[in-house]
Coordinates of C-alpha atoms in Angstrom, one line a residue:
M1 CA 37.5 -35.6 11.5
N2 CA 38.7 -32.0 12.0
G3 CA 38.8 -31.5 8.2
M4 CA 35.3 -32.9 7.9
A5 CA 34.1 -30.5 10.7
S6 CA 35.8 -27.5 9.1
D7 CA 34.2 -28.4 5.7
H8 CA 30.8 -28.7 7.4
N9 CA 31.3 -25.3 9.1
T10 CA 32.3 -23.7 5.8
S11 CA 29.3 -25.2 4.0
S12 CA 26.9 -24.0 6.7
Q13 CA 28.5 -20.5 6.6
E14 CA 28.0 -20.5 2.8
E15 CA 24.4 -21.3 3.2
H16 CA 23.9 -18.1 5.2
V17 CA 25.8 -15.9 2.8
P18 CA 23.2 -13.8 1.0
H19 CA 23.1 -13.6 -2.7
Y20 CA 24.5 -10.0 -2.8
L21 CA 27.7 -11.0 -0.9
Q22 CA 28.6 -13.9 -3.2
K23 CA 31.3 -13.7 -5.8
E24 CA 29.1 -12.6 -8.7
D25 CA 28.1 -9.0 -9.3
P26 CA 25.0 -8.3 -7.1
F27 CA 23.7 -5.6 -9.5
A28 CA 23.9 -7.6 -12.7
S29 CA 20.5 -8.7 -14.0
K30 CA 19.8 -12.4 -13.6
L31 CA 17.0 -12.2 -16.2
S32 CA 17.3 -12.3 -20.0
R33 CA 17.6 -8.9 -21.8
E34 CA 14.2 -9.5 -23.4
A35 CA 12.6 -10.0 -19.9
D36 CA 14.2 -6.8 -18.6
I37 CA 12.9 -4.8 -21.6
I38 CA 9.4 -6.1 -21.1
A39 CA 9.5 -5.3 -17.4
G40 CA 10.9 -1.9 -18.2
F41 CA 8.0 -1.1 -20.6
Y42 CA 5.5 -2.5 -18.0
L43 CA 6.9 -0.2 -15.3
T44 CA 6.9 2.8 -17.6
V45 CA 3.2 2.4 -18.4
I46 CA 2.4 1.8 -14.7
G47 CA 4.5 4.8 -13.7
I48 CA 2.9 7.2 -16.2
L49 CA -0.7 6.1 -15.4
S50 CA 0.0 6.3 -11.6
T51 CA 1.6 9.7 -11.9
L52 CA -1.2 11.1 -14.0
G53 CA -4.0 9.5 -12.0
N54 CA -2.7 10.4 -8.5
G55 CA -1.7 13.8 -9.6
Y56 CA -5.2 14.4 -10.9
V57 CA -6.7 13.2 -7.6
I58 CA -4.5 15.6 -5.6
F59 CA -5.2 18.5 -8.0
M60 CA -9.0 18.0 -7.9
S61 CA -8.9 17.6 -4.1
S62 CA -6.9 20.9 -3.7
K63 CA -9.7 22.8 -5.4
R64 CA -12.1 21.8 -2.5
K65 CA -9.5 21.4 0.3
K66 CA -11.6 23.3 2.8
K67 CA -14.6 20.9 2.2
L68 CA -12.7 17.6 2.5
R69 CA -14.0 15.2 5.1
P70 CA -11.5 13.4 7.4
A71 CA -11.8 10.2 5.3
E72 CA -11.2 12.2 2.1
I73 CA -8.1 13.9 3.6
M74 CA -6.8 10.4 4.2
T75 CA -7.4 9.3 0.7
V76 CA -5.6 12.4 -0.5
N77 CA -2.6 11.3 1.7
L78 CA -2.8 7.9 0.1
A79 CA -2.6 9.5 -3.4
V80 CA 0.5 11.5 -2.1
C81 CA 2.1 8.2 -1.1
D82 CA 1.3 6.6 -4.4
L83 CA 2.6 9.6 -6.3
G84 CA 5.8 9.5 -4.2
I85 CA 6.4 5.9 -5.2
S86 CA 5.8 6.7 -8.8
V87 CA 8.0 9.8 -9.0
V88 CA 10.8 8.9 -6.6
G89 CA 11.1 5.1 -7.0
K90 CA 10.0 3.9 -10.4
P91 CA 12.5 5.9 -12.6
F92 CA 15.4 4.1 -10.8
S93 CA 13.9 0.6 -11.6
I94 CA 12.8 1.6 -15.1
I95 CA 16.3 2.8 -16.1
S96 CA 17.9 -0.3 -14.5
F97 CA 15.6 -2.7 -16.3
F98 CA 16.4 -1.1 -19.7
S99 CA 20.1 -1.1 -18.8
H100 CA 20.0 -4.8 -17.9
R101 CA 21.6 -4.0 -14.5
W102 CA 21.2 -1.8 -11.4
V103 CA 23.3 1.3 -12.4
F104 CA 23.0 3.4 -9.2
G105 CA 25.4 1.6 -6.9
W106 CA 24.9 0.8 -3.2
M107 CA 23.9 4.4 -2.3
G108 CA 21.2 4.4 -4.9
C109 CA 20.1 0.9 -3.8
R110 CA 19.7 2.0 -0.2
W111 CA 17.8 5.2 -1.2
Y112 CA 15.5 3.3 -3.5
G113 CA 14.8 0.6 -0.8
W114 CA 14.2 3.3 1.8
A115 CA 11.8 5.3 -0.5
G116 CA 9.9 2.2 -1.5
F117 CA 9.5 1.0 2.1
F118 CA 8.7 4.5 3.4
F119 CA 5.9 5.2 0.9
G120 CA 4.6 1.6 1.0
C121 CA 4.4 1.7 4.8
G122 CA 2.8 5.1 4.7
S123 CA 0.1 3.8 2.3
L124 CA -0.7 0.8 4.5
I125 CA -0.9 2.8 7.7
T126 CA -3.0 5.4 5.9
M127 CA -5.5 2.7 4.9
T128 CA -5.5 1.4 8.4
A129 CA -6.5 4.9 9.7
V130 CA -9.1 5.1 7.0
S131 CA -10.6 1.7 8.0
L132 CA -10.7 2.9 11.6
D133 CA -12.4 6.1 10.6
R134 CA -15.0 4.2 8.6
Y135 CA -15.5 1.7 11.5
L136 CA -16.2 4.6 13.9
K137 CA -18.5 6.4 11.5
I138 CA -20.6 3.4 10.7
C139 CA -20.5 1.3 13.9
H140 CA -20.1 3.9 16.6
L141 CA -21.8 7.1 15.7
S142 CA -21.1 8.9 19.0
Y143 CA -17.4 8.6 18.3
G144 CA -17.7 9.1 14.6
T145 CA -19.4 12.5 15.0
W146 CA -16.6 13.5 17.3
L147 CA -13.9 13.1 14.6
K148 CA -13.1 16.4 12.9
R149 CA -10.7 17.7 10.3
H150 CA -8.0 18.6 12.8
H151 CA -8.0 15.0 14.1
A152 CA -7.3 13.9 10.6
F153 CA -4.2 16.2 10.4
I154 CA -3.0 14.9 13.7
C155 CA -3.4 11.4 12.3
L156 CA -1.4 12.3 9.2
A157 CA 1.5 13.5 11.4
I158 CA 1.4 10.1 13.3
I159 CA 1.3 8.2 9.9
W160 CA 4.4 10.0 8.5
A161 CA 6.3 9.7 11.8
Y162 CA 5.5 5.9 11.9
A163 CA 6.6 5.4 8.3
T164 CA 9.7 7.4 8.8
F165 CA 10.7 5.5 11.9
W166 CA 10.3 2.0 10.4
A167 CA 11.9 2.9 7.1
T168 CA 14.9 4.5 8.9
V169 CA 15.5 1.8 11.5
P170 CA 17.7 -0.3 9.1
F171 CA 20.2 2.6 8.9
A172 CA 20.8 2.4 12.6
G173 CA 22.6 -0.9 12.1
V174 CA 19.6 -3.1 12.9
G175 CA 18.8 -4.0 9.3
S176 CA 19.7 -3.0 5.8
Y177 CA 18.5 -2.5 2.2
A178 CA 19.9 -4.8 -0.4
P179 CA 19.4 -5.7 -4.1
E180 CA 16.7 -8.2 -5.1
P181 CA 17.9 -11.6 -6.3
F182 CA 17.2 -10.6 -10.0
G183 CA 19.6 -7.7 -9.6
T184 CA 17.7 -4.7 -11.1
S185 CA 15.8 -3.5 -8.0
C186 CA 16.4 -3.1 -4.3
T187 CA 14.3 -3.8 -1.2
L188 CA 14.5 -4.5 2.5
D189 CA 17.2 -7.0 3.4
W190 CA 15.0 -10.0 4.1
W191 CA 18.0 -12.3 4.0
L192 CA 19.3 -11.1 7.4
A193 CA 16.9 -13.6 8.9
Q194 CA 19.1 -16.4 7.5
A195 CA 22.2 -15.0 9.2
S196 CA 21.4 -14.3 12.9
V197 CA 18.8 -14.2 15.6
A198 CA 19.0 -10.4 15.6
G199 CA 18.2 -10.5 11.9
Q200 CA 15.2 -12.7 12.6
A201 CA 14.0 -10.4 15.3
F202 CA 14.3 -7.4 13.0
I203 CA 12.4 -9.1 10.1
L204 CA 9.7 -10.3 12.5
S205 CA 9.2 -6.8 13.9
I206 CA 8.9 -5.4 10.4
L207 CA 6.4 -8.1 9.5
F208 CA 4.2 -7.5 12.6
F209 CA 4.2 -3.7 12.8
C210 CA 4.2 -2.9 9.1
L211 CA 2.1 -5.7 7.7
L212 CA 0.3 -8.1 10.0
F213 CA -1.0 -5.7 12.6
P214 CA -2.3 -3.1 10.1
T215 CA -3.9 -5.8 7.9
A216 CA -5.6 -7.3 11.0
V217 CA -7.0 -3.9 11.9
I218 CA -8.3 -3.3 8.3
V219 CA -9.9 -6.8 8.1
F220 CA -11.5 -6.3 11.6
S221 CA -12.9 -2.9 10.7
Y222 CA -14.5 -3.9 7.4
V223 CA -15.9 -7.2 8.7
K224 CA -17.6 -5.2 11.5
I225 CA -18.8 -2.6 9.0
I226 CA -20.4 -5.3 6.7
L227 CA -22.2 -6.8 9.6
K228 CA -23.4 -3.4 10.8
V229 CA -24.6 -2.4 7.3
K230 CA -26.6 -5.6 6.9
S231 CA -28.4 -5.0 10.2
S232 CA -29.1 -1.3 9.8
T233 CA -30.1 -0.9 6.1
K234 CA -33.8 -1.3 6.9
E235 CA -33.6 1.2 9.7
V236 CA -32.1 3.9 7.5
A237 CA -34.9 3.5 5.0
H238 CA -37.3 5.0 7.6
Y239 CA -35.2 8.2 8.2
D240 CA -35.8 11.5 6.4
T241 CA -34.0 12.4 3.1
R242 CA -31.1 14.3 4.8
I243 CA -30.1 11.3 7.0
Q244 CA -30.4 9.0 4.0
N245 CA -28.2 11.3 1.9
S246 CA -25.6 11.4 4.6
H247 CA -25.7 7.6 4.9
I248 CA -25.3 7.2 1.2
L249 CA -22.2 9.5 1.3
E250 CA -20.7 7.6 4.2
M251 CA -21.3 4.3 2.4
K252 CA -19.7 5.7 -0.8
L253 CA -16.5 6.6 1.2
T254 CA -16.6 3.2 2.8
K255 CA -16.8 1.4 -0.6
V256 CA -13.8 3.5 -1.8
A257 CA -11.8 2.6 1.2
M258 CA -12.7 -1.1 1.0
L259 CA -11.7 -1.4 -2.7
I260 CA -8.5 0.5 -2.1
C261 CA -7.5 -1.8 0.7
A262 CA -8.4 -4.8 -1.3
G263 CA -6.4 -3.7 -4.3
F264 CA -3.4 -2.8 -2.1
L265 CA -3.4 -6.2 -0.3
I266 CA -3.9 -8.2 -3.5
A267 CA -0.9 -6.4 -5.0
W268 CA 1.4 -6.7 -2.0
I269 CA 0.5 -10.0 -0.3
P270 CA 2.2 -12.2 -3.0
Y271 CA 5.4 -10.1 -2.6
A272 CA 5.2 -10.4 1.2
V273 CA 4.8 -14.2 1.0
V274 CA 7.8 -14.5 -1.3
S275 CA 9.8 -12.2 1.0
V276 CA 8.9 -14.1 4.1
W277 CA 9.8 -17.4 2.3
S278 CA 13.2 -15.9 1.3
A279 CA 13.8 -14.8 4.9
F280 CA 12.8 -18.0 6.8
G281 CA 12.8 -20.7 4.1
R282 CA 15.6 -22.6 2.6
P283 CA 18.2 -20.2 0.9
D284 CA 17.7 -19.7 -2.8
S285 CA 14.5 -21.8 -2.7
V286 CA 12.6 -19.2 -4.6
P287 CA 13.5 -19.2 -8.3
I288 CA 14.8 -15.9 -9.6
Q289 CA 12.4 -15.8 -12.5
F290 CA 9.5 -16.4 -10.1
S291 CA 10.6 -13.7 -7.6
V292 CA 10.3 -10.9 -10.1
V293 CA 6.6 -11.4 -10.8
P294 CA 5.4 -10.5 -7.2
T295 CA 7.7 -7.5 -7.3
L296 CA 6.2 -6.1 -10.5
L297 CA 2.7 -6.8 -9.2
A298 CA 3.4 -4.9 -6.0
K299 CA 4.7 -1.9 -8.0
S300 CA 1.4 -1.7 -9.8
A301 CA -0.6 -1.0 -6.6
A302 CA -0.1 2.8 -7.0
M303 CA -2.1 2.7 -10.3
Y304 CA -5.3 1.2 -8.9
N305 CA -6.5 3.9 -6.5
P306 CA -7.3 6.7 -9.0
I307 CA -9.3 4.2 -11.1
I308 CA -11.3 3.2 -8.0
Y309 CA -12.0 6.9 -7.2
Q310 CA -13.3 7.5 -10.6
V311 CA -15.5 4.4 -10.8
I312 CA -17.1 5.0 -7.4
D313 CA -17.6 8.7 -8.2
C314 CA -19.3 7.9 -11.5
K315 CA -21.6 5.4 -9.8
F316 CA -22.3 7.9 -7.0
A317 CA -23.1 10.6 -9.5
C318 CA -25.5 8.3 -11.4
C319 CA -27.2 7.3 -8.2
R320 CA -27.4 10.9 -7.1
S321 CA -28.9 12.1 -10.4
G322 CA -31.3 9.2 -10.3
G323 CA -32.4 10.2 -6.8
L324 CA -32.9 13.8 -7.9
K325 CA -35.0 12.7 -10.8
T326 CA -37.3 10.6 -8.5
M327 CA -37.5 13.4 -6.0
Q328 CA -38.5 15.8 -8.9
K329 CA -41.1 13.3 -10.0
K330 CA -42.6 13.1 -6.5
S331 CA -42.7 16.9 -6.2
S332 CA -44.4 17.3 -9.6
L333 CA -47.0 14.7 -8.6
K334 CA -47.6 16.5 -5.3
K335 CA -48.1 19.8 -7.3
S336 CA -50.4 18.2 -9.8
R337 CA -52.5 16.7 -6.9

């Protein structure tokens, strides 16, 4: 009986041993060499496009930095976060995929995990702040007109402090960063939830403060904005040209913010679902070949935002030029009359 109990205890302990503490090399790739090469090329393309696109957004914004609205300052901060992910993080994973193993050891793994979580959290909290700004501007004009540029900079300081706190908490012994199951990338140690109640509390705190709560605020803000816009479109049509132009600009910024948030969440939610399943589901229930797909999709999020900026700007420029043409026609008709 004692032998059977000891065997049962040993087997239960082995169930809670994370993949990176098992006998095999945690940094060796569990994918085929061909799959690693494809992933390496994919990340190289994503990294180049993201670096060029976000660098261009920051460069163009720096030319008119004194004229940037609070919402535009936030979108520049989002570009900074995306550029940080591309420049600081992606080279590590690209080199590792082409090398068919993680080549930077535990120190590099912890740095890569920290940088990815820091910039990712910064991006999501920035989008949360943007959604609140849009909500106040559209739904509560008295508060919206109160928000000025210096409030945006105060908000930026809070965002960076928030991201720094949650990304650095694992180094205080509460959590950790560990290699992904496929070996060539590193992330937050989701597998701590399998080991202890303290690990579960840490993972649940991360999920709530760095994913669920910001996402709930974003969804609430944009649902309220959509309802407000539907009810106020007819009212704006009766205002003068100046108020209409201001409304068009605010709606343009709102569309940009909504598309950015949608792109970010679409890219990251599959990864979050797989991570939560790895944390609270049955150990090793997520196939390794399947777990790499959400990771690669999440890494592409930094590429979408510059494309969204350009598409909305082109549409806005076309609408603005069309509006100018109609105004010029009206003025010429008046002159002829």
